[in-house]
Amino acid sequence: MKPEDFLELTLKAARAGAAVLAARASFSPATGHIATDSKSAAGDWVTEFDRNAERAVRDVLRAARPQDEISGEEYETTTVENPSGYRWSIDPLDGTVNFVRGIPFFGCSVAVFGPADNAPDGAWLAGAVVAPALNVEYFATRGGGAWMRSSDVQSGEYDDAAAVRLHGPDASSDARILATGLGYDAARRAYQVAALAEMLPDFANIRRLGSAALDLCLVAEGKLDAYAEFGTQEFDWAAGALIAEESGTPVRRPSSGDGTRWPDWMVAGEVNVPRSPRRTPDPQSILDDPIKHRTGAGKSSGGVVIVRDALPDDYLEIRRITHAAYVTGGYFGSAEEPYMQRVGNVADRHEDALMWVAERDGQVVGSVTLARAGEKWADIAREDELEFRLLAVDPNVQRSGAGSALVERILAYAKTLPDVNRVSLTTGSDWLPAHALYNQLGFQRVPDRDWYVPGTDIKLVVYAYEISEH
């Protein structure tokens, strides 16, 4: 099918969802109350309007195309026998907080992904964002341009003849405006705010409107010059990104697919975003092995320790654990000392080094940083070595199995790197449990490489593990 063949259905589905929302558009918090549930954090709300709107969209799509898959924010992806190869992505209410508080910047977003010419892996084919409180709808098809027009979903009136083609922001503007958004998790926000400070010198001002879908549409319309947000998910940007792209605006979608497992930047317009936090470069690395580490009966409690790449949402816990481990170990009097301040800047560390965490029962209980020779966070690594640093386990959950799980994964990962012949590390001279662990796993002491923490008289001892085969 051609992209334009999906446009009518895309609009019909988005309008159906928007019609559910339109009942709210006519009153403010002073004249009505909406019950909310929290999904992940305070302010991350979901309402019955979200759920009802998504059901309305799904009903339209299922009736017309029963063999298509449907994914959405509020309900699981549908599975069908003999799938068509096309998948719909729904955000039934983008801008829920605005909606609840009576702020008119919210809408229903629908887009379809599937086979396309010159796109071996598929492409976004059609998308629509309908904003009932603004009486406007935006839509686009792949190769067919981006458009907007007035839309009254309550009356069902749409002025097809009055559709206006969108051409993106004015490249000659000398007072550019950047749109962005912030996550609900404190660590995620801290990273986003720091990144925003890096981007702001190229802009005259910023806007934080509360709807990624409408931010992208306003870039397509030229009212905003650029949009950049870290950590959005596919349903947030699926339709809006296509609309911005078809307006002629350069678009960068997250490299991590739907954004669920690995957060990344969604960008529209000319904006230089900071590097995303580093993760294991090989997507088929040891970290994608489904085998998890089961702790033994001798540990403080049985269970499973999962080792995974660190995410910005983990930064506060990594900082807390690192500080607690070092201060509790007696190496530093407080977290205010310069070295502790440096290692406590987890976002900076993650930009330049791989960082993993150990997670048990949904809680981060340990972390480690990996580096190669010449990299910013390498202390002792030689050219053929993988060094791990700052391995810290929460003092409150020692003997959880987190330390051994991290080290075992490091060794397994190192064996996948053909140019690595050795794993090296530094540890405290009197951290005897750590010494016992490294000896148990086959590490050897290398006294002639012992190292001092810069600016201190703290001596760290060196262990190394020889890799006999890859």
PDB file of N, CA, C and O in Angstrom, residues 64-95:
ATOM      1  N   ALA A  64     -11.161  -1.508  10.651  1.00  0.00           N
ATOM      2  CA  ALA A  64     -10.715  -1.293   9.275  1.00  0.00           C
ATOM      3  C   ALA A  64      -9.593  -2.233   8.858  1.00  0.00           C
ATOM      4  O   ALA A  64      -9.529  -2.654   7.698  1.00  0.00           O
ATOM      5  N   ARG A  65      -8.679  -2.573   9.804  1.00  0.00           N
ATOM      6  CA  ARG A  65      -7.498  -3.354   9.449  1.00  0.00           C
ATOM      7  C   ARG A  65      -7.208  -4.373  10.569  1.00  0.00           C
ATOM      8  O   ARG A  65      -6.295  -4.175  11.387  1.00  0.00           O
ATOM      9  N   PRO A  66      -7.950  -5.439  10.630  1.00  0.00           N
ATOM     10  CA  PRO A  66      -7.820  -6.394  11.743  1.00  0.00           C
ATOM     11  C   PRO A  66      -6.495  -7.131  11.790  1.00  0.00           C
ATOM     12  O   PRO A  66      -6.149  -7.701  12.827  1.00  0.00           O
ATOM     13  N   GLN A  67      -5.731  -7.144  10.690  1.00  0.00           N
ATOM     14  CA  GLN A  67      -4.469  -7.867  10.677  1.00  0.00           C
ATOM     15  C   GLN A  67      -3.278  -6.989  11.035  1.00  0.00           C
ATOM     16  O   GLN A  67      -2.144  -7.462  11.064  1.00  0.00           O
ATOM     17  N   ASP A  68      -3.513  -5.712  11.305  1.00  0.00           N
ATOM     18  CA  ASP A  68      -2.428  -4.821  11.708  1.00  0.00           C
ATOM     19  C   ASP A  68      -2.191  -4.935  13.215  1.00  0.00           C
ATOM     20  O   ASP A  68      -3.124  -5.133  13.989  1.00  0.00           O
ATOM     21  N   GLU A  69      -0.939  -4.795  13.629  1.00  0.00           N
ATOM     22  CA  GLU A  69      -0.629  -4.714  15.053  1.00  0.00           C
ATOM     23  C   GLU A  69      -0.900  -3.295  15.542  1.00  0.00           C
ATOM     24  O   GLU A  69      -0.785  -2.326  14.776  1.00  0.00           O
ATOM     25  N   ILE A  70      -1.227  -3.171  16.814  1.00  0.00           N
ATOM     26  CA  ILE A  70      -1.499  -1.859  17.410  1.00  0.00           C
ATOM     27  C   ILE A  70      -0.737  -1.762  18.719  1.00  0.00           C
ATOM     28  O   ILE A  70      -0.860  -2.638  19.587  1.00  0.00           O
ATOM     29  N   SER A  71       0.075  -0.721  18.873  1.00  0.00           N
ATOM     30  CA  SER A  71       0.757  -0.459  20.134  1.00  0.00           C
ATOM     31  C   SER A  71       0.315   0.904  20.632  1.00  0.00           C
ATOM     32  O   SER A  71       0.045   1.814  19.843  1.00  0.00           O
ATOM     33  N   GLY A  72       0.216   1.040  21.938  1.00  0.00           N
ATOM     34  CA  GLY A  72      -0.236   2.300  22.505  1.00  0.00           C
ATOM     35  C   GLY A  72       0.346   2.527  23.876  1.00  0.00           C
ATOM     36  O   GLY A  72       0.992   1.650  24.456  1.00  0.00           O
ATOM     37  N   GLU A  73       0.092   3.708  24.416  1.00  0.00           N
ATOM     38  CA  GLU A  73       0.671   4.055  25.713  1.00  0.00           C
ATOM     39  C   GLU A  73      -0.006   3.311  26.858  1.00  0.00           C
ATOM     40  O   GLU A  73       0.641   2.954  27.839  1.00  0.00           O
ATOM     41  N   GLU A  74      -1.301   3.078  26.751  1.00  0.00           N
ATOM     42  CA  GLU A  74      -2.040   2.566  27.904  1.00  0.00           C
ATOM     43  C   GLU A  74      -2.289   1.068  27.867  1.00  0.00           C
ATOM     44  O   GLU A  74      -2.563   0.468  28.904  1.00  0.00           O
ATOM     45  N   TYR A  75      -2.218   0.440  26.693  1.00  0.00           N
ATOM     46  CA  TYR A  75      -2.514  -0.983  26.591  1.00  0.00           C
ATOM     47  C   TYR A  75      -1.416  -1.693  25.820  1.00  0.00           C
ATOM     48  O   TYR A  75      -0.693  -1.080  25.031  1.00  0.00           O
ATOM     49  N   GLU A  76      -1.285  -2.987  26.039  1.00  0.00           N
ATOM     50  CA  GLU A  76      -0.218  -3.759  25.423  1.00  0.00           C
ATOM     51  C   GLU A  76      -0.402  -3.862  23.909  1.00  0.00           C
ATOM     52  O   GLU A  76      -1.507  -3.718  23.381  1.00  0.00           O
ATOM     53  N   THR A  77       0.708  -4.135  23.239  1.00  0.00           N
ATOM     54  CA  THR A  77       0.663  -4.325  21.789  1.00  0.00           C
ATOM     55  C   THR A  77      -0.169  -5.552  21.454  1.00  0.00           C
ATOM     56  O   THR A  77      -0.013  -6.612  22.068  1.00  0.00           O
ATOM     57  N   THR A  78      -1.051  -5.386  20.488  1.00  0.00           N
ATOM     58  CA  THR A  78      -1.889  -6.513  20.085  1.00  0.00           C
ATOM     59  C   THR A  78      -1.066  -7.525  19.303  1.00  0.00           C
ATOM     60  O   THR A  78      -0.102  -7.181  18.626  1.00  0.00           O
ATOM     61  N   THR A  79      -1.422  -8.769  19.421  1.00  0.00           N
ATOM     62  CA  THR A  79      -0.817  -9.822  18.605  1.00  0.00           C
ATOM     63  C   THR A  79      -1.920 -10.448  17.755  1.00  0.00           C
ATOM     64  O   THR A  79      -3.018 -10.714  18.247  1.00  0.00           O
ATOM     65  N   VAL A  80      -1.619 -10.628  16.493  1.00  0.00           N
ATOM     66  CA  VAL A  80      -2.618 -11.176  15.571  1.00  0.00           C
ATOM     67  C   VAL A  80      -1.995 -12.312  14.774  1.00  0.00           C
ATOM     68  O   VAL A  80      -0.780 -12.353  14.568  1.00  0.00           O
ATOM     69  N   GLU A  81      -2.818 -13.240  14.353  1.00  0.00           N
ATOM     70  CA  GLU A  81      -2.354 -14.292  13.457  1.00  0.00           C
ATOM     71  C   GLU A  81      -2.210 -13.721  12.054  1.00  0.00           C
ATOM     72  O   GLU A  81      -2.995 -12.878  11.626  1.00  0.00           O
ATOM     73  N   ASN A  82      -1.184 -14.160  11.345  1.00  0.00           N
ATOM     74  CA  ASN A  82      -0.923 -13.685   9.984  1.00  0.00           C
ATOM     75  C   ASN A  82      -0.886 -12.156   9.929  1.00  0.00           C
ATOM     76  O   ASN A  82      -1.669 -11.527   9.212  1.00  0.00           O
ATOM     77  N   PRO A  83       0.022 -11.527  10.701  1.00  0.00           N
ATOM     78  CA  PRO A  83       0.065 -10.066  10.713  1.00  0.00           C
ATOM     79  C   PRO A  83       0.405  -9.491   9.343  1.00  0.00           C
ATOM     80  O   PRO A  83       1.142 -10.094   8.555  1.00  0.00           O
ATOM     81  N   SER A  84      -0.121  -8.322   9.081  1.00  0.00           N
ATOM     82  CA  SER A  84       0.034  -7.671   7.778  1.00  0.00           C
ATOM     83  C   SER A  84       1.416  -7.073   7.569  1.00  0.00           C
ATOM     84  O   SER A  84       1.810  -6.787   6.442  1.00  0.00           O
ATOM     85  N   GLY A  85       2.139  -6.830   8.667  1.00  0.00           N
ATOM     86  CA  GLY A  85       3.412  -6.138   8.567  1.00  0.00           C
ATOM     87  C   GLY A  85       3.312  -4.664   8.878  1.00  0.00           C
ATOM     88  O   GLY A  85       4.329  -3.963   8.914  1.00  0.00           O
ATOM     89  N   TYR A  86       2.099  -4.173   9.124  1.00  0.00           N
ATOM     90  CA  TYR A  86       1.895  -2.771   9.492  1.00  0.00           C
ATOM     91  C   TYR A  86       1.577  -2.687  10.983  1.00  0.00           C
ATOM     92  O   TYR A  86       0.910  -3.563  11.545  1.00  0.00           O
ATOM     93  N   ARG A  87       2.073  -1.613  11.628  1.00  0.00           N
ATOM     94  CA  ARG A  87       1.845  -1.427  13.059  1.00  0.00           C
ATOM     95  C   ARG A  87       1.480   0.023  13.343  1.00  0.00           C
ATOM     96  O   ARG A  87       2.113   0.946  12.831  1.00  0.00           O
ATOM     97  N   TRP A  88       0.469   0.199  14.191  1.00  0.00           N
ATOM     98  CA  TRP A  88       0.005   1.526  14.575  1.00  0.00           C
ATOM     99  C   TRP A  88       0.538   1.887  15.951  1.00  0.00           C
ATOM    100  O   TRP A  88       0.582   1.038  16.845  1.00  0.00           O
ATOM    101  N   SER A  89       0.933   3.138  16.116  1.00  0.00           N
ATOM    102  CA  SER A  89       1.441   3.635  17.395  1.00  0.00           C
ATOM    103  C   SER A  89       0.529   4.766  17.873  1.00  0.00           C
ATOM    104  O   SER A  89       0.342   5.757  17.160  1.00  0.00           O
ATOM    105  N   ILE A  90      -0.024   4.613  19.082  1.00  0.00           N
ATOM    106  CA  ILE A  90      -1.049   5.535  19.584  1.00  0.00           C
ATOM    107  C   ILE A  90      -0.590   6.207  20.872  1.00  0.00           C
ATOM    108  O   ILE A  90      -0.148   5.540  21.808  1.00  0.00           O
ATOM    109  N   ASP A  91      -0.711   7.512  20.917  1.00  0.00           N
ATOM    110  CA  ASP A  91      -0.697   8.226  22.198  1.00  0.00           C
ATOM    111  C   ASP A  91      -2.075   8.870  22.318  1.00  0.00           C
ATOM    112  O   ASP A  91      -2.350   9.898  21.690  1.00  0.00           O
ATOM    113  N   PRO A  92      -2.968   8.270  23.092  1.00  0.00           N
ATOM    114  CA  PRO A  92      -4.353   8.746  23.099  1.00  0.00           C
ATOM    115  C   PRO A  92      -4.518  10.125  23.698  1.00  0.00           C
ATOM    116  O   PRO A  92      -5.429  10.860  23.343  1.00  0.00           O
ATOM    117  N   LEU A  93      -3.601  10.483  24.604  1.00  0.00           N
ATOM    118  CA  LEU A  93      -3.662  11.804  25.243  1.00  0.00           C
ATOM    119  C   LEU A  93      -2.243  12.241  25.540  1.00  0.00           C
ATOM    120  O   LEU A  93      -1.669  11.913  26.583  1.00  0.00           O
ATOM    121  N   ASP A  94      -1.644  12.942  24.607  1.00  0.00           N
ATOM    122  CA  ASP A  94      -0.302  13.477  24.818  1.00  0.00           C
ATOM    123  C   ASP A  94      -0.454  14.849  25.463  1.00  0.00           C
ATOM    124  O   ASP A  94      -0.998  15.771  24.856  1.00  0.00           O
ATOM    125  N   GLY A  95       0.025  14.959  26.693  1.00  0.00           N
ATOM    126  CA  GLY A  95      -0.169  16.180  27.466  1.00  0.00           C
ATOM    127  C   GLY A  95      -1.209  15.979  28.555  1.00  0.00           C
ATOM    128  O   GLY A  95      -2.052  16.847  28.786  1.00  0.00           O
TER     129      GLY A  95
END
